[in-house]
Amino acid sequence: ALMITDECINCDVCEPECPNEAISQGDEIYQIDPNKCTECVGHYDTPQCQEVCPVDCITKNPEKAEDKDQLWAKYEKLTGNK
Ligand code: SF4
Ligand code: SF4
């Protein structure tokens, strides 16, 4: 999963781009639900939130490091697609 660092400027550009609705506005900055973020695996070739973030504050979540197989499995679980 990816995560948003405290450099986030709350611009709201990323939230509508997420195919998994993993992004929401938190108390101080935007946040990514690691249980919903597939790093866009299953939907796009590249993480859409990272593509649009104007300050590049979205990075890998070190506490939720996953390989492609794990991200695919999460995608299948979230969508019911096999
Ligand atoms: Fe959503 Fe993709 Fe960003 Fe994860 S990488 S939060 S799935 S847009
Ligand atoms: Fe924050 Fe970047 Fe999302 Fe804007 S696009 S709300 S700066 S994480």
PDB file of N, CA and C in Angstrom, residues 18-82:
ATOM      1  N   CYS A  18      -8.737   7.740  -7.087  1.00  0.00           N
ATOM      2  CA  CYS A  18      -8.481   6.384  -6.572  1.00  0.00           C
ATOM      3  C   CYS A  18      -9.584   5.412  -6.967  1.00  0.00           C
ATOM      4  N   PRO A  19      -9.242   4.333  -7.680  1.00  0.00           N
ATOM      5  CA  PRO A  19     -10.252   3.380  -8.129  1.00  0.00           C
ATOM      6  C   PRO A  19     -10.822   2.536  -6.988  1.00  0.00           C
ATOM      7  N   ASN A  20     -10.140   2.548  -5.842  1.00  0.00           N
ATOM      8  CA  ASN A  20     -10.581   1.727  -4.707  1.00  0.00           C
ATOM      9  C   ASN A  20     -11.219   2.543  -3.587  1.00  0.00           C
ATOM     10  N   GLU A  21     -11.383   3.825  -3.803  1.00  0.00           N
ATOM     11  CA  GLU A  21     -11.893   4.706  -2.750  1.00  0.00           C
ATOM     12  C   GLU A  21     -11.122   4.531  -1.443  1.00  0.00           C
ATOM     13  N   ALA A  22      -9.800   4.446  -1.596  1.00  0.00           N
ATOM     14  CA  ALA A  22      -8.939   4.239  -0.430  1.00  0.00           C
ATOM     15  C   ALA A  22      -8.514   5.556   0.219  1.00  0.00           C
ATOM     16  N   ILE A  23      -8.728   6.675  -0.490  1.00  0.00           N
ATOM     17  CA  ILE A  23      -8.239   7.964  -0.004  1.00  0.00           C
ATOM     18  C   ILE A  23      -9.382   8.754   0.621  1.00  0.00           C
ATOM     19  N   SER A  24      -9.090   9.333   1.780  1.00  0.00           N
ATOM     20  CA  SER A  24     -10.092  10.181   2.427  1.00  0.00           C
ATOM     21  C   SER A  24      -9.392  11.321   3.151  1.00  0.00           C
ATOM     22  N   GLN A  25     -10.168  12.320   3.520  1.00  0.00           N
ATOM     23  CA  GLN A  25      -9.608  13.448   4.255  1.00  0.00           C
ATOM     24  C   GLN A  25      -9.519  13.075   5.729  1.00  0.00           C
ATOM     25  N   GLY A  26      -8.320  13.178   6.282  1.00  0.00           N
ATOM     26  CA  GLY A  26      -8.140  12.892   7.695  1.00  0.00           C
ATOM     27  C   GLY A  26      -8.232  14.159   8.528  1.00  0.00           C
ATOM     28  N   ASP A  27      -7.833  14.086   9.769  1.00  0.00           N
ATOM     29  CA  ASP A  27      -7.909  15.241  10.660  1.00  0.00           C
ATOM     30  C   ASP A  27      -7.029  16.386  10.168  1.00  0.00           C
ATOM     31  N   GLU A  28      -5.801  16.058   9.782  1.00  0.00           N
ATOM     32  CA  GLU A  28      -4.853  17.101   9.372  1.00  0.00           C
ATOM     33  C   GLU A  28      -4.571  17.058   7.883  1.00  0.00           C
ATOM     34  N   ILE A  29      -4.362  15.857   7.369  1.00  0.00           N
ATOM     35  CA  ILE A  29      -4.027  15.689   5.958  1.00  0.00           C
ATOM     36  C   ILE A  29      -4.832  14.523   5.388  1.00  0.00           C
ATOM     37  N   TYR A  30      -4.707  14.337   4.094  1.00  0.00           N
ATOM     38  CA  TYR A  30      -5.387  13.204   3.477  1.00  0.00           C
ATOM     39  C   TYR A  30      -4.712  11.908   3.892  1.00  0.00           C
ATOM     40  N   GLN A  31      -5.472  10.829   3.829  1.00  0.00           N
ATOM     41  CA  GLN A  31      -4.927   9.542   4.266  1.00  0.00           C
ATOM     42  C   GLN A  31      -5.367   8.434   3.313  1.00  0.00           C
ATOM     43  N   ILE A  32      -4.570   7.361   3.310  1.00  0.00           N
ATOM     44  CA  ILE A  32      -4.867   6.190   2.484  1.00  0.00           C
ATOM     45  C   ILE A  32      -5.132   5.007   3.396  1.00  0.00           C
ATOM     46  N   ASP A  33      -6.264   4.349   3.197  1.00  0.00           N
ATOM     47  CA  ASP A  33      -6.575   3.131   3.944  1.00  0.00           C
ATOM     48  C   ASP A  33      -5.738   1.995   3.345  1.00  0.00           C
ATOM     49  N   PRO A  34      -4.751   1.484   4.094  1.00  0.00           N
ATOM     50  CA  PRO A  34      -3.871   0.462   3.522  1.00  0.00           C
ATOM     51  C   PRO A  34      -4.599  -0.832   3.160  1.00  0.00           C
ATOM     52  N   ASN A  35      -5.742  -1.051   3.752  1.00  0.00           N
ATOM     53  CA  ASN A  35      -6.500  -2.263   3.425  1.00  0.00           C
ATOM     54  C   ASN A  35      -7.242  -2.144   2.094  1.00  0.00           C
ATOM     55  N   LYS A  36      -7.354  -0.918   1.577  1.00  0.00           N
ATOM     56  CA  LYS A  36      -8.047  -0.724   0.298  1.00  0.00           C
ATOM     57  C   LYS A  36      -7.100  -0.372  -0.841  1.00  0.00           C
ATOM     58  N   CYS A  37      -5.877   0.063  -0.516  1.00  0.00           N
ATOM     59  CA  CYS A  37      -4.941   0.487  -1.559  1.00  0.00           C
ATOM     60  C   CYS A  37      -4.229  -0.717  -2.171  1.00  0.00           C
ATOM     61  N   THR A  38      -4.440  -0.936  -3.471  1.00  0.00           N
ATOM     62  CA  THR A  38      -3.750  -2.009  -4.195  1.00  0.00           C
ATOM     63  C   THR A  38      -2.567  -1.455  -4.992  1.00  0.00           C
ATOM     64  N   GLU A  39      -2.168  -0.208  -4.696  1.00  0.00           N
ATOM     65  CA  GLU A  39      -1.164   0.492  -5.495  1.00  0.00           C
ATOM     66  C   GLU A  39      -1.619   0.564  -6.952  1.00  0.00           C
ATOM     67  N   CYS A  40      -2.938   0.545  -7.110  1.00  0.00           N
ATOM     68  CA  CYS A  40      -3.631   0.584  -8.406  1.00  0.00           C
ATOM     69  C   CYS A  40      -3.508  -0.704  -9.218  1.00  0.00           C
ATOM     70  N   VAL A  41      -2.906  -1.741  -8.644  1.00  0.00           N
ATOM     71  CA  VAL A  41      -2.863  -3.042  -9.321  1.00  0.00           C
ATOM     72  C   VAL A  41      -4.301  -3.505  -9.588  1.00  0.00           C
ATOM     73  N   GLY A  42      -4.527  -3.977 -10.813  1.00  0.00           N
ATOM     74  CA  GLY A  42      -5.859  -4.416 -11.209  1.00  0.00           C
ATOM     75  C   GLY A  42      -6.623  -3.340 -11.965  1.00  0.00           C
ATOM     76  N   HIS A  43      -6.220  -2.095 -11.787  1.00  0.00           N
ATOM     77  CA  HIS A  43      -6.926  -0.971 -12.408  1.00  0.00           C
ATOM     78  C   HIS A  43      -6.057  -0.197 -13.403  1.00  0.00           C
ATOM     79  N   TYR A  44      -4.842   0.144 -12.965  1.00  0.00           N
ATOM     80  CA  TYR A  44      -3.957   0.984 -13.783  1.00  0.00           C
ATOM     81  C   TYR A  44      -2.519   0.479 -13.684  1.00  0.00           C
ATOM     82  N   ASP A  45      -1.704   0.898 -14.641  1.00  0.00           N
ATOM     83  CA  ASP A  45      -0.298   0.507 -14.643  1.00  0.00           C
ATOM     84  C   ASP A  45       0.511   1.254 -13.593  1.00  0.00           C
ATOM     85  N   THR A  46       0.064   2.438 -13.238  1.00  0.00           N
ATOM     86  CA  THR A  46       0.810   3.239 -12.270  1.00  0.00           C
ATOM     87  C   THR A  46      -0.152   3.765 -11.203  1.00  0.00           C
ATOM     88  N   PRO A  47       0.337   4.009 -10.003  1.00  0.00           N
ATOM     89  CA  PRO A  47      -0.516   4.571  -8.958  1.00  0.00           C
ATOM     90  C   PRO A  47      -1.043   5.951  -9.354  1.00  0.00           C
ATOM     91  N   GLN A  48      -2.345   6.046  -9.489  1.00  0.00           N
ATOM     92  CA  GLN A  48      -2.960   7.280  -9.998  1.00  0.00           C
ATOM     93  C   GLN A  48      -2.789   8.454  -9.044  1.00  0.00           C
ATOM     94  N   CYS A  49      -2.815   8.182  -7.755  1.00  0.00           N
ATOM     95  CA  CYS A  49      -2.666   9.290  -6.808  1.00  0.00           C
ATOM     96  C   CYS A  49      -1.282   9.909  -6.913  1.00  0.00           C
ATOM     97  N   GLN A  50      -0.272   9.059  -7.083  1.00  0.00           N
ATOM     98  CA  GLN A  50       1.095   9.576  -7.237  1.00  0.00           C
ATOM     99  C   GLN A  50       1.211  10.399  -8.513  1.00  0.00           C
ATOM    100  N   GLU A  51       0.498   9.979  -9.567  1.00  0.00           N
ATOM    101  CA  GLU A  51       0.560  10.697 -10.846  1.00  0.00           C
ATOM    102  C   GLU A  51       0.057  12.126 -10.708  1.00  0.00           C
ATOM    103  N   VAL A  52      -0.958  12.324  -9.892  1.00  0.00           N
ATOM    104  CA  VAL A  52      -1.600  13.641  -9.859  1.00  0.00           C
ATOM    105  C   VAL A  52      -1.136  14.523  -8.700  1.00  0.00           C
ATOM    106  N   CYS A  53      -0.518  13.959  -7.687  1.00  0.00           N
ATOM    107  CA  CYS A  53      -0.168  14.765  -6.506  1.00  0.00           C
ATOM    108  C   CYS A  53       0.846  15.848  -6.879  1.00  0.00           C
ATOM    109  N   PRO A  54       0.506  17.114  -6.643  1.00  0.00           N
ATOM    110  CA  PRO A  54       1.386  18.213  -7.078  1.00  0.00           C
ATOM    111  C   PRO A  54       2.652  18.352  -6.226  1.00  0.00           C
ATOM    112  N   VAL A  55       2.660  17.770  -5.043  1.00  0.00           N
ATOM    113  CA  VAL A  55       3.835  17.942  -4.181  1.00  0.00           C
ATOM    114  C   VAL A  55       4.572  16.617  -3.932  1.00  0.00           C
ATOM    115  N   ASP A  56       4.190  15.567  -4.666  1.00  0.00           N
ATOM    116  CA  ASP A  56       4.869  14.267  -4.557  1.00  0.00           C
ATOM    117  C   ASP A  56       5.016  13.792  -3.106  1.00  0.00           C
ATOM    118  N   CYS A  57       3.927  13.829  -2.389  1.00  0.00           N
ATOM    119  CA  CYS A  57       3.997  13.419  -0.976  1.00  0.00           C
ATOM    120  C   CYS A  57       3.402  12.038  -0.744  1.00  0.00           C
ATOM    121  N   ILE A  58       3.238  11.249  -1.816  1.00  0.00           N
ATOM    122  CA  ILE A  58       2.695   9.899  -1.668  1.00  0.00           C
ATOM    123  C   ILE A  58       3.807   8.894  -1.931  1.00  0.00           C
ATOM    124  N   THR A  59       3.986   7.994  -0.987  1.00  0.00           N
ATOM    125  CA  THR A  59       5.129   7.099  -1.023  1.00  0.00           C
ATOM    126  C   THR A  59       4.699   5.701  -0.564  1.00  0.00           C
ATOM    127  N   LYS A  60       5.598   4.734  -0.694  1.00  0.00           N
ATOM    128  CA  LYS A  60       5.296   3.383  -0.209  1.00  0.00           C
ATOM    129  C   LYS A  60       5.116   3.419   1.306  1.00  0.00           C
ATOM    130  N   ASN A  61       4.160   2.669   1.786  1.00  0.00           N
ATOM    131  CA  ASN A  61       3.954   2.548   3.220  1.00  0.00           C
ATOM    132  C   ASN A  61       4.886   1.469   3.767  1.00  0.00           C
ATOM    133  N   PRO A  62       5.919   1.863   4.542  1.00  0.00           N
ATOM    134  CA  PRO A  62       6.903   0.877   4.983  1.00  0.00           C
ATOM    135  C   PRO A  62       6.315  -0.181   5.915  1.00  0.00           C
ATOM    136  N   GLU A  63       5.197   0.143   6.531  1.00  0.00           N
ATOM    137  CA  GLU A  63       4.570  -0.836   7.429  1.00  0.00           C
ATOM    138  C   GLU A  63       3.610  -1.751   6.689  1.00  0.00           C
ATOM    139  N   LYS A  64       3.428  -1.503   5.402  1.00  0.00           N
ATOM    140  CA  LYS A  64       2.507  -2.315   4.614  1.00  0.00           C
ATOM    141  C   LYS A  64       3.145  -2.572   3.246  1.00  0.00           C
ATOM    142  N   ALA A  65       4.324  -3.173   3.267  1.00  0.00           N
ATOM    143  CA  ALA A  65       5.030  -3.503   2.029  1.00  0.00           C
ATOM    144  C   ALA A  65       4.440  -4.785   1.458  1.00  0.00           C
ATOM    145  N   GLU A  66       4.063  -4.730   0.184  1.00  0.00           N
ATOM    146  CA  GLU A  66       3.438  -5.890  -0.461  1.00  0.00           C
ATOM    147  C   GLU A  66       4.028  -6.087  -1.852  1.00  0.00           C
ATOM    148  N   ASP A  67       4.123  -7.350  -2.268  1.00  0.00           N
ATOM    149  CA  ASP A  67       4.564  -7.602  -3.636  1.00  0.00           C
ATOM    150  C   ASP A  67       3.339  -7.657  -4.563  1.00  0.00           C
ATOM    151  N   LYS A  68       3.614  -7.798  -5.861  1.00  0.00           N
ATOM    152  CA  LYS A  68       2.527  -7.761  -6.846  1.00  0.00           C
ATOM    153  C   LYS A  68       1.464  -8.829  -6.588  1.00  0.00           C
ATOM    154  N   ASP A  69       1.908 -10.038  -6.195  1.00  0.00           N
ATOM    155  CA  ASP A  69       0.948 -11.116  -5.935  1.00  0.00           C
ATOM    156  C   ASP A  69      -0.004 -10.749  -4.805  1.00  0.00           C
ATOM    157  N   GLN A  70       0.550 -10.167  -3.762  1.00  0.00           N
ATOM    158  CA  GLN A  70      -0.287  -9.768  -2.620  1.00  0.00           C
ATOM    159  C   GLN A  70      -1.249  -8.652  -3.014  1.00  0.00           C
ATOM    160  N   LEU A  71      -0.770  -7.740  -3.871  1.00  0.00           N
ATOM    161  CA  LEU A  71      -1.636  -6.643  -4.307  1.00  0.00           C
ATOM    162  C   LEU A  71      -2.750  -7.161  -5.208  1.00  0.00           C
ATOM    163  N   TRP A  72      -2.445  -8.147  -6.048  1.00  0.00           N
ATOM    164  CA  TRP A  72      -3.476  -8.767  -6.887  1.00  0.00           C
ATOM    165  C   TRP A  72      -4.508  -9.461  -6.015  1.00  0.00           C
ATOM    166  N   ALA A  73      -4.023 -10.173  -4.996  1.00  0.00           N
ATOM    167  CA  ALA A  73      -4.945 -10.879  -4.103  1.00  0.00           C
ATOM    168  C   ALA A  73      -5.875  -9.889  -3.406  1.00  0.00           C
ATOM    169  N   LYS A  74      -5.336  -8.734  -3.034  1.00  0.00           N
ATOM    170  CA  LYS A  74      -6.171  -7.715  -2.391  1.00  0.00           C
ATOM    171  C   LYS A  74      -7.206  -7.175  -3.370  1.00  0.00           C
ATOM    172  N   TYR A  75      -6.759  -6.934  -4.601  1.00  0.00           N
ATOM    173  CA  TYR A  75      -7.676  -6.464  -5.637  1.00  0.00           C
ATOM    174  C   TYR A  75      -8.831  -7.450  -5.837  1.00  0.00           C
ATOM    175  N   GLU A  76      -8.496  -8.747  -5.900  1.00  0.00           N
ATOM    176  CA  GLU A  76      -9.531  -9.760  -6.111  1.00  0.00           C
ATOM    177  C   GLU A  76     -10.502  -9.806  -4.937  1.00  0.00           C
ATOM    178  N   LYS A  77      -9.956  -9.645  -3.746  1.00  0.00           N
ATOM    179  CA  LYS A  77     -10.805  -9.662  -2.560  1.00  0.00           C
ATOM    180  C   LYS A  77     -11.739  -8.449  -2.529  1.00  0.00           C
ATOM    181  N   LEU A  78     -11.199  -7.294  -2.918  1.00  0.00           N
ATOM    182  CA  LEU A  78     -11.991  -6.063  -2.879  1.00  0.00           C
ATOM    183  C   LEU A  78     -13.090  -6.047  -3.937  1.00  0.00           C
ATOM    184  N   THR A  79     -12.796  -6.601  -5.099  1.00  0.00           N
ATOM    185  CA  THR A  79     -13.720  -6.463  -6.226  1.00  0.00           C
ATOM    186  C   THR A  79     -14.521  -7.719  -6.501  1.00  0.00           C
ATOM    187  N   GLY A  80     -14.060  -8.863  -5.991  1.00  0.00           N
ATOM    188  CA  GLY A  80     -14.713 -10.107  -6.339  1.00  0.00           C
ATOM    189  C   GLY A  80     -14.349 -10.593  -7.724  1.00  0.00           C
ATOM    190  N   ASN A  81     -13.405  -9.895  -8.395  1.00  0.00           N
ATOM    191  CA  ASN A  81     -12.952 -10.306  -9.732  1.00  0.00           C
ATOM    192  C   ASN A  81     -11.827 -11.313  -9.614  1.00  0.00           C
ATOM    193  N   LYS A  82     -11.880 -12.349 -10.432  1.00  0.00           N
ATOM    194  CA  LYS A  82     -10.776 -13.316 -10.446  1.00  0.00           C
ATOM    195  C   LYS A  82     -10.167 -13.309 -11.828  1.00  0.00           C
TER     196      LYS A  82
END
